[in-house]
Amino acid sequence: MIIALDGPAAAGKGTLARALADDLGLAYLDTGSLYRATGVAVLQAGGDPADAAAAERAAQTLDLAKIRPQDLRTEAAGDAASKVAAIPGVRAALLDYQRRFAHSPPDGKRGAVLDGRDIGTVVCPDADVKIFVTASLEERSRRRVKELRDKGETVIESRVFADMQARDARDQGRGVAPLKPADDAFVLDTSGLDAQGALAAAKAYIESKSKR
Ligand code: CDP
């Protein structure tokens, strides 16, 4: 069983994906971490994430063990990720790994949950379940501010809002694998939902689908 969760930044994909994987006994892949790691690798080598040659090289030789997990969830990493993610060669280099994970999940799991921007449209167009997780820009920006403050980072709310708006525009406007719901995706707006509410709504959809 393959579950594809796509959507914009801070819509609640990661939390929902982890909860679904736990609940259904599936493996979980945060595909954003691959783009974040690629962006961080370019920055650490002193390069520019928008430089196609440097970014492609980083994606092709990506070694997750060399990147500290705490360096992945920073705003700088998210920004670098969305720049390298617009480069077709980077997406091509990361595609195989994601497809292999989906079709042969680790630890003998019977399926996988993948979250990202193009799982239902490009990586796994044949996924059994596709959910497009979204929320208003204001709500997503509030959640990201809280996530960063909880980690002890000093943040300026208007800056997080503007950065998120810029990242949305870049993710939706790029020529390759732009962020958009697959035609057969269920759109789940989590604006008024907490993590439990989002999990309940996703499970209700999955159950209704399996009865059809
Ligand atoms: O957690 P957040 O939603 O902020 O970001 P993320 O899921 O870690 O993704 C970071 C960036 O990687 C996004 O802004 C996208 O540009 C890119 N990405 C992508 O292009 N395709 C994916 N499947 C996952 C992430």
JSON list of N, CA, C and O in Angstrom, two decimals, residues 5-38:
[
{"chain": "A", "resi": 5, "resn": "LEU", "atom": "N", "xyz": [1.24, 11.84, 0.35]},
{"chain": "A", "resi": 5, "resn": "LEU", "atom": "CA", "xyz": [0.76, 13.07, 0.99]},
{"chain": "A", "resi": 5, "resn": "LEU", "atom": "C", "xyz": [1.54, 14.24, 0.40]},
{"chain": "A", "resi": 5, "resn": "LEU", "atom": "O", "xyz": [2.76, 14.30, 0.53]},
{"chain": "A", "resi": 6, "resn": "ASP", "atom": "N", "xyz": [0.85, 15.14, -0.25]},
{"chain": "A", "resi": 6, "resn": "ASP", "atom": "CA", "xyz": [1.50, 16.32, -0.80]},
{"chain": "A", "resi": 6, "resn": "ASP", "atom": "C", "xyz": [0.87, 17.58, -0.23]},
{"chain": "A", "resi": 6, "resn": "ASP", "atom": "O", "xyz": [-0.24, 17.54, 0.29]},
{"chain": "A", "resi": 7, "resn": "GLY", "atom": "N", "xyz": [1.60, 18.69, -0.39]},
{"chain": "A", "resi": 7, "resn": "GLY", "atom": "CA", "xyz": [1.03, 19.96, 0.05]},
{"chain": "A", "resi": 7, "resn": "GLY", "atom": "C", "xyz": [2.12, 20.97, 0.33]},
{"chain": "A", "resi": 7, "resn": "GLY", "atom": "O", "xyz": [3.31, 20.63, 0.33]},
{"chain": "A", "resi": 8, "resn": "PRO", "atom": "N", "xyz": [1.71, 22.23, 0.58]},
{"chain": "A", "resi": 8, "resn": "PRO", "atom": "CA", "xyz": [2.69, 23.30, 0.81]},
{"chain": "A", "resi": 8, "resn": "PRO", "atom": "C", "xyz": [3.35, 23.20, 2.18]},
{"chain": "A", "resi": 8, "resn": "PRO", "atom": "O", "xyz": [2.98, 22.36, 3.01]},
{"chain": "A", "resi": 9, "resn": "ALA", "atom": "N", "xyz": [4.33, 24.07, 2.41]},
{"chain": "A", "resi": 9, "resn": "ALA", "atom": "CA", "xyz": [5.10, 24.08, 3.66]},
{"chain": "A", "resi": 9, "resn": "ALA", "atom": "C", "xyz": [4.20, 24.26, 4.87]},
{"chain": "A", "resi": 9, "resn": "ALA", "atom": "O", "xyz": [3.25, 25.05, 4.84]},
{"chain": "A", "resi": 10, "resn": "ALA", "atom": "N", "xyz": [4.49, 23.52, 5.92]},
{"chain": "A", "resi": 10, "resn": "ALA", "atom": "CA", "xyz": [3.82, 23.64, 7.23]},
{"chain": "A", "resi": 10, "resn": "ALA", "atom": "C", "xyz": [2.31, 23.41, 7.18]},
{"chain": "A", "resi": 10, "resn": "ALA", "atom": "O", "xyz": [1.57, 23.94, 8.00]},
{"chain": "A", "resi": 11, "resn": "ALA", "atom": "N", "xyz": [1.86, 22.59, 6.22]},
{"chain": "A", "resi": 11, "resn": "ALA", "atom": "CA", "xyz": [0.43, 22.26, 6.14]},
{"chain": "A", "resi": 11, "resn": "ALA", "atom": "C", "xyz": [0.07, 21.14, 7.11]},
{"chain": "A", "resi": 11, "resn": "ALA", "atom": "O", "xyz": [-1.10, 20.84, 7.32]},
{"chain": "A", "resi": 12, "resn": "GLY", "atom": "N", "xyz": [1.10, 20.48, 7.66]},
{"chain": "A", "resi": 12, "resn": "GLY", "atom": "CA", "xyz": [0.84, 19.37, 8.58]},
{"chain": "A", "resi": 12, "resn": "GLY", "atom": "C", "xyz": [1.07, 18.00, 7.95]},
{"chain": "A", "resi": 12, "resn": "GLY", "atom": "O", "xyz": [0.65, 16.99, 8.50]},
{"chain": "A", "resi": 13, "resn": "LYS", "atom": "N", "xyz": [1.74, 17.97, 6.82]},
{"chain": "A", "resi": 13, "resn": "LYS", "atom": "CA", "xyz": [2.01, 16.70, 6.13]},
{"chain": "A", "resi": 13, "resn": "LYS", "atom": "C", "xyz": [2.85, 15.76, 6.97]},
{"chain": "A", "resi": 13, "resn": "LYS", "atom": "O", "xyz": [2.55, 14.58, 7.08]},
{"chain": "A", "resi": 14, "resn": "GLY", "atom": "N", "xyz": [3.95, 16.28, 7.51]},
{"chain": "A", "resi": 14, "resn": "GLY", "atom": "CA", "xyz": [4.90, 15.43, 8.23]},
{"chain": "A", "resi": 14, "resn": "GLY", "atom": "C", "xyz": [4.26, 14.77, 9.44]},
{"chain": "A", "resi": 14, "resn": "GLY", "atom": "O", "xyz": [4.39, 13.56, 9.64]},
{"chain": "A", "resi": 15, "resn": "THR", "atom": "N", "xyz": [3.54, 15.57, 10.23]},
{"chain": "A", "resi": 15, "resn": "THR", "atom": "CA", "xyz": [2.87, 15.04, 11.43]},
{"chain": "A", "resi": 15, "resn": "THR", "atom": "C", "xyz": [1.85, 13.99, 11.03]},
{"chain": "A", "resi": 15, "resn": "THR", "atom": "O", "xyz": [1.78, 12.91, 11.62]},
{"chain": "A", "resi": 16, "resn": "LEU", "atom": "N", "xyz": [1.06, 14.29, 10.00]},
{"chain": "A", "resi": 16, "resn": "LEU", "atom": "CA", "xyz": [0.03, 13.35, 9.55]},
{"chain": "A", "resi": 16, "resn": "LEU", "atom": "C", "xyz": [0.67, 12.09, 8.97]},
{"chain": "A", "resi": 16, "resn": "LEU", "atom": "O", "xyz": [0.22, 10.97, 9.25]},
{"chain": "A", "resi": 17, "resn": "ALA", "atom": "N", "xyz": [1.73, 12.26, 8.21]},
{"chain": "A", "resi": 17, "resn": "ALA", "atom": "CA", "xyz": [2.39, 11.10, 7.57]},
{"chain": "A", "resi": 17, "resn": "ALA", "atom": "C", "xyz": [2.94, 10.15, 8.64]},
{"chain": "A", "resi": 17, "resn": "ALA", "atom": "O", "xyz": [2.76, 8.93, 8.55]},
{"chain": "A", "resi": 18, "resn": "ARG", "atom": "N", "xyz": [3.59, 10.73, 9.66]},
{"chain": "A", "resi": 18, "resn": "ARG", "atom": "CA", "xyz": [4.15, 9.91, 10.73]},
{"chain": "A", "resi": 18, "resn": "ARG", "atom": "C", "xyz": [3.05, 9.15, 11.47]},
{"chain": "A", "resi": 18, "resn": "ARG", "atom": "O", "xyz": [3.16, 7.97, 11.75]},
{"chain": "A", "resi": 19, "resn": "ALA", "atom": "N", "xyz": [1.95, 9.86, 11.76]},
{"chain": "A", "resi": 19, "resn": "ALA", "atom": "CA", "xyz": [0.84, 9.25, 12.49]},
{"chain": "A", "resi": 19, "resn": "ALA", "atom": "C", "xyz": [0.19, 8.13, 11.67]},
{"chain": "A", "resi": 19, "resn": "ALA", "atom": "O", "xyz": [-0.12, 7.06, 12.19]},
{"chain": "A", "resi": 20, "resn": "LEU", "atom": "N", "xyz": [0.00, 8.37, 10.38]},
{"chain": "A", "resi": 20, "resn": "LEU", "atom": "CA", "xyz": [-0.61, 7.34, 9.52]},
{"chain": "A", "resi": 20, "resn": "LEU", "atom": "C", "xyz": [0.29, 6.12, 9.41]},
{"chain": "A", "resi": 20, "resn": "LEU", "atom": "O", "xyz": [-0.17, 4.97, 9.47]},
{"chain": "A", "resi": 21, "resn": "ALA", "atom": "N", "xyz": [1.60, 6.37, 9.25]},
{"chain": "A", "resi": 21, "resn": "ALA", "atom": "CA", "xyz": [2.55, 5.26, 9.10]},
{"chain": "A", "resi": 21, "resn": "ALA", "atom": "C", "xyz": [2.53, 4.40, 10.37]},
{"chain": "A", "resi": 21, "resn": "ALA", "atom": "O", "xyz": [2.48, 3.17, 10.31]},
{"chain": "A", "resi": 22, "resn": "ASP", "atom": "N", "xyz": [2.52, 5.07, 11.52]},
{"chain": "A", "resi": 22, "resn": "ASP", "atom": "CA", "xyz": [2.47, 4.38, 12.81]},
{"chain": "A", "resi": 22, "resn": "ASP", "atom": "C", "xyz": [1.20, 3.55, 12.93]},
{"chain": "A", "resi": 22, "resn": "ASP", "atom": "O", "xyz": [1.22, 2.38, 13.27]},
{"chain": "A", "resi": 23, "resn": "ASP", "atom": "N", "xyz": [0.10, 4.21, 12.65]},
{"chain": "A", "resi": 23, "resn": "ASP", "atom": "CA", "xyz": [-1.21, 3.61, 12.80]},
{"chain": "A", "resi": 23, "resn": "ASP", "atom": "C", "xyz": [-1.41, 2.41, 11.87]},
{"chain": "A", "resi": 23, "resn": "ASP", "atom": "O", "xyz": [-2.01, 1.40, 12.24]},
{"chain": "A", "resi": 24, "resn": "LEU", "atom": "N", "xyz": [-0.91, 2.51, 10.66]},
{"chain": "A", "resi": 24, "resn": "LEU", "atom": "CA", "xyz": [-1.16, 1.45, 9.66]},
{"chain": "A", "resi": 24, "resn": "LEU", "atom": "C", "xyz": [0.02, 0.49, 9.52]},
{"chain": "A", "resi": 24, "resn": "LEU", "atom": "O", "xyz": [-0.02, -0.42, 8.70]},
{"chain": "A", "resi": 25, "resn": "GLY", "atom": "N", "xyz": [1.09, 0.71, 10.29]},
{"chain": "A", "resi": 25, "resn": "GLY", "atom": "CA", "xyz": [2.26, -0.16, 10.22]},
{"chain": "A", "resi": 25, "resn": "GLY", "atom": "C", "xyz": [3.01, -0.04, 8.90]},
{"chain": "A", "resi": 25, "resn": "GLY", "atom": "O", "xyz": [3.49, -1.02, 8.34]},
{"chain": "A", "resi": 26, "resn": "LEU", "atom": "N", "xyz": [3.13, 1.20, 8.39]},
{"chain": "A", "resi": 26, "resn": "LEU", "atom": "CA", "xyz": [3.81, 1.42, 7.11]},
{"chain": "A", "resi": 26, "resn": "LEU", "atom": "C", "xyz": [5.13, 2.16, 7.35]},
{"chain": "A", "resi": 26, "resn": "LEU", "atom": "O", "xyz": [5.32, 2.80, 8.38]},
{"chain": "A", "resi": 27, "resn": "ALA", "atom": "N", "xyz": [6.04, 2.07, 6.38]},
{"chain": "A", "resi": 27, "resn": "ALA", "atom": "CA", "xyz": [7.29, 2.83, 6.46]},
{"chain": "A", "resi": 27, "resn": "ALA", "atom": "C", "xyz": [7.00, 4.28, 6.09]},
{"chain": "A", "resi": 27, "resn": "ALA", "atom": "O", "xyz": [6.02, 4.56, 5.40]},
{"chain": "A", "resi": 28, "resn": "TYR", "atom": "N", "xyz": [7.86, 5.20, 6.54]},
{"chain": "A", "resi": 28, "resn": "TYR", "atom": "CA", "xyz": [7.62, 6.62, 6.26]},
{"chain": "A", "resi": 28, "resn": "TYR", "atom": "C", "xyz": [8.87, 7.27, 5.65]},
{"chain": "A", "resi": 28, "resn": "TYR", "atom": "O", "xyz": [9.97, 7.11, 6.15]},
{"chain": "A", "resi": 29, "resn": "LEU", "atom": "N", "xyz": [8.67, 8.00, 4.55]},
{"chain": "A", "resi": 29, "resn": "LEU", "atom": "CA", "xyz": [9.76, 8.78, 3.96]},
{"chain": "A", "resi": 29, "resn": "LEU", "atom": "C", "xyz": [9.36, 10.24, 3.83]},
{"chain": "A", "resi": 29, "resn": "LEU", "atom": "O", "xyz": [8.38, 10.57, 3.16]},
{"chain": "A", "resi": 30, "resn": "ASP", "atom": "N", "xyz": [10.16, 11.10, 4.47]},
{"chain": "A", "resi": 30, "resn": "ASP", "atom": "CA", "xyz": [10.00, 12.56, 4.37]},
{"chain": "A", "resi": 30, "resn": "ASP", "atom": "C", "xyz": [10.85, 12.98, 3.17]},
{"chain": "A", "resi": 30, "resn": "ASP", "atom": "O", "xyz": [12.06, 13.16, 3.31]},
{"chain": "A", "resi": 31, "resn": "THR", "atom": "N", "xyz": [10.24, 13.11, 1.99]},
{"chain": "A", "resi": 31, "resn": "THR", "atom": "CA", "xyz": [11.06, 13.39, 0.79]},
{"chain": "A", "resi": 31, "resn": "THR", "atom": "C", "xyz": [11.65, 14.80, 0.83]},
{"chain": "A", "resi": 31, "resn": "THR", "atom": "O", "xyz": [12.67, 15.04, 0.20]},
{"chain": "A", "resi": 32, "resn": "GLY", "atom": "N", "xyz": [11.03, 15.70, 1.59]},
{"chain": "A", "resi": 32, "resn": "GLY", "atom": "CA", "xyz": [11.58, 17.05, 1.72]},
{"chain": "A", "resi": 32, "resn": "GLY", "atom": "C", "xyz": [12.98, 17.02, 2.30]},
{"chain": "A", "resi": 32, "resn": "GLY", "atom": "O", "xyz": [13.83, 17.84, 1.97]},
{"chain": "A", "resi": 33, "resn": "SER", "atom": "N", "xyz": [13.25, 16.01, 3.17]},
{"chain": "A", "resi": 33, "resn": "SER", "atom": "CA", "xyz": [14.57, 15.94, 3.79]},
{"chain": "A", "resi": 33, "resn": "SER", "atom": "C", "xyz": [15.65, 15.66, 2.75]},
{"chain": "A", "resi": 33, "resn": "SER", "atom": "O", "xyz": [16.80, 16.06, 2.91]},
{"chain": "A", "resi": 34, "resn": "LEU", "atom": "N", "xyz": [15.30, 15.00, 1.65]},
{"chain": "A", "resi": 34, "resn": "LEU", "atom": "CA", "xyz": [16.29, 14.75, 0.59]},
{"chain": "A", "resi": 34, "resn": "LEU", "atom": "C", "xyz": [16.67, 16.06, -0.10]},
{"chain": "A", "resi": 34, "resn": "LEU", "atom": "O", "xyz": [17.84, 16.31, -0.39]},
{"chain": "A", "resi": 35, "resn": "TYR", "atom": "N", "xyz": [15.64, 16.90, -0.36]},
{"chain": "A", "resi": 35, "resn": "TYR", "atom": "CA", "xyz": [15.91, 18.20, -0.98]},
{"chain": "A", "resi": 35, "resn": "TYR", "atom": "C", "xyz": [16.62, 19.12, 0.01]},
{"chain": "A", "resi": 35, "resn": "TYR", "atom": "O", "xyz": [17.52, 19.88, -0.37]},
{"chain": "A", "resi": 36, "resn": "ARG", "atom": "N", "xyz": [16.22, 19.06, 1.27]},
{"chain": "A", "resi": 36, "resn": "ARG", "atom": "CA", "xyz": [16.89, 19.87, 2.29]},
{"chain": "A", "resi": 36, "resn": "ARG", "atom": "C", "xyz": [18.37, 19.47, 2.39]},
{"chain": "A", "resi": 36, "resn": "ARG", "atom": "O", "xyz": [19.26, 20.32, 2.42]},
{"chain": "A", "resi": 37, "resn": "ALA", "atom": "N", "xyz": [18.62, 18.15, 2.42]},
{"chain": "A", "resi": 37, "resn": "ALA", "atom": "CA", "xyz": [20.01, 17.67, 2.55]},
{"chain": "A", "resi": 37, "resn": "ALA", "atom": "C", "xyz": [20.83, 18.10, 1.34]},
{"chain": "A", "resi": 37, "resn": "ALA", "atom": "O", "xyz": [22.00, 18.49, 1.47]},
{"chain": "A", "resi": 38, "resn": "THR", "atom": "N", "xyz": [20.23, 18.06, 0.16]},
{"chain": "A", "resi": 38, "resn": "THR", "atom": "CA", "xyz": [20.94, 18.50, -1.05]},
{"chain": "A", "resi": 38, "resn": "THR", "atom": "C", "xyz": [21.27, 19.99, -0.94]},
{"chain": "A", "resi": 38, "resn": "THR", "atom": "O", "xyz": [22.41, 20.40, -1.22]}
]
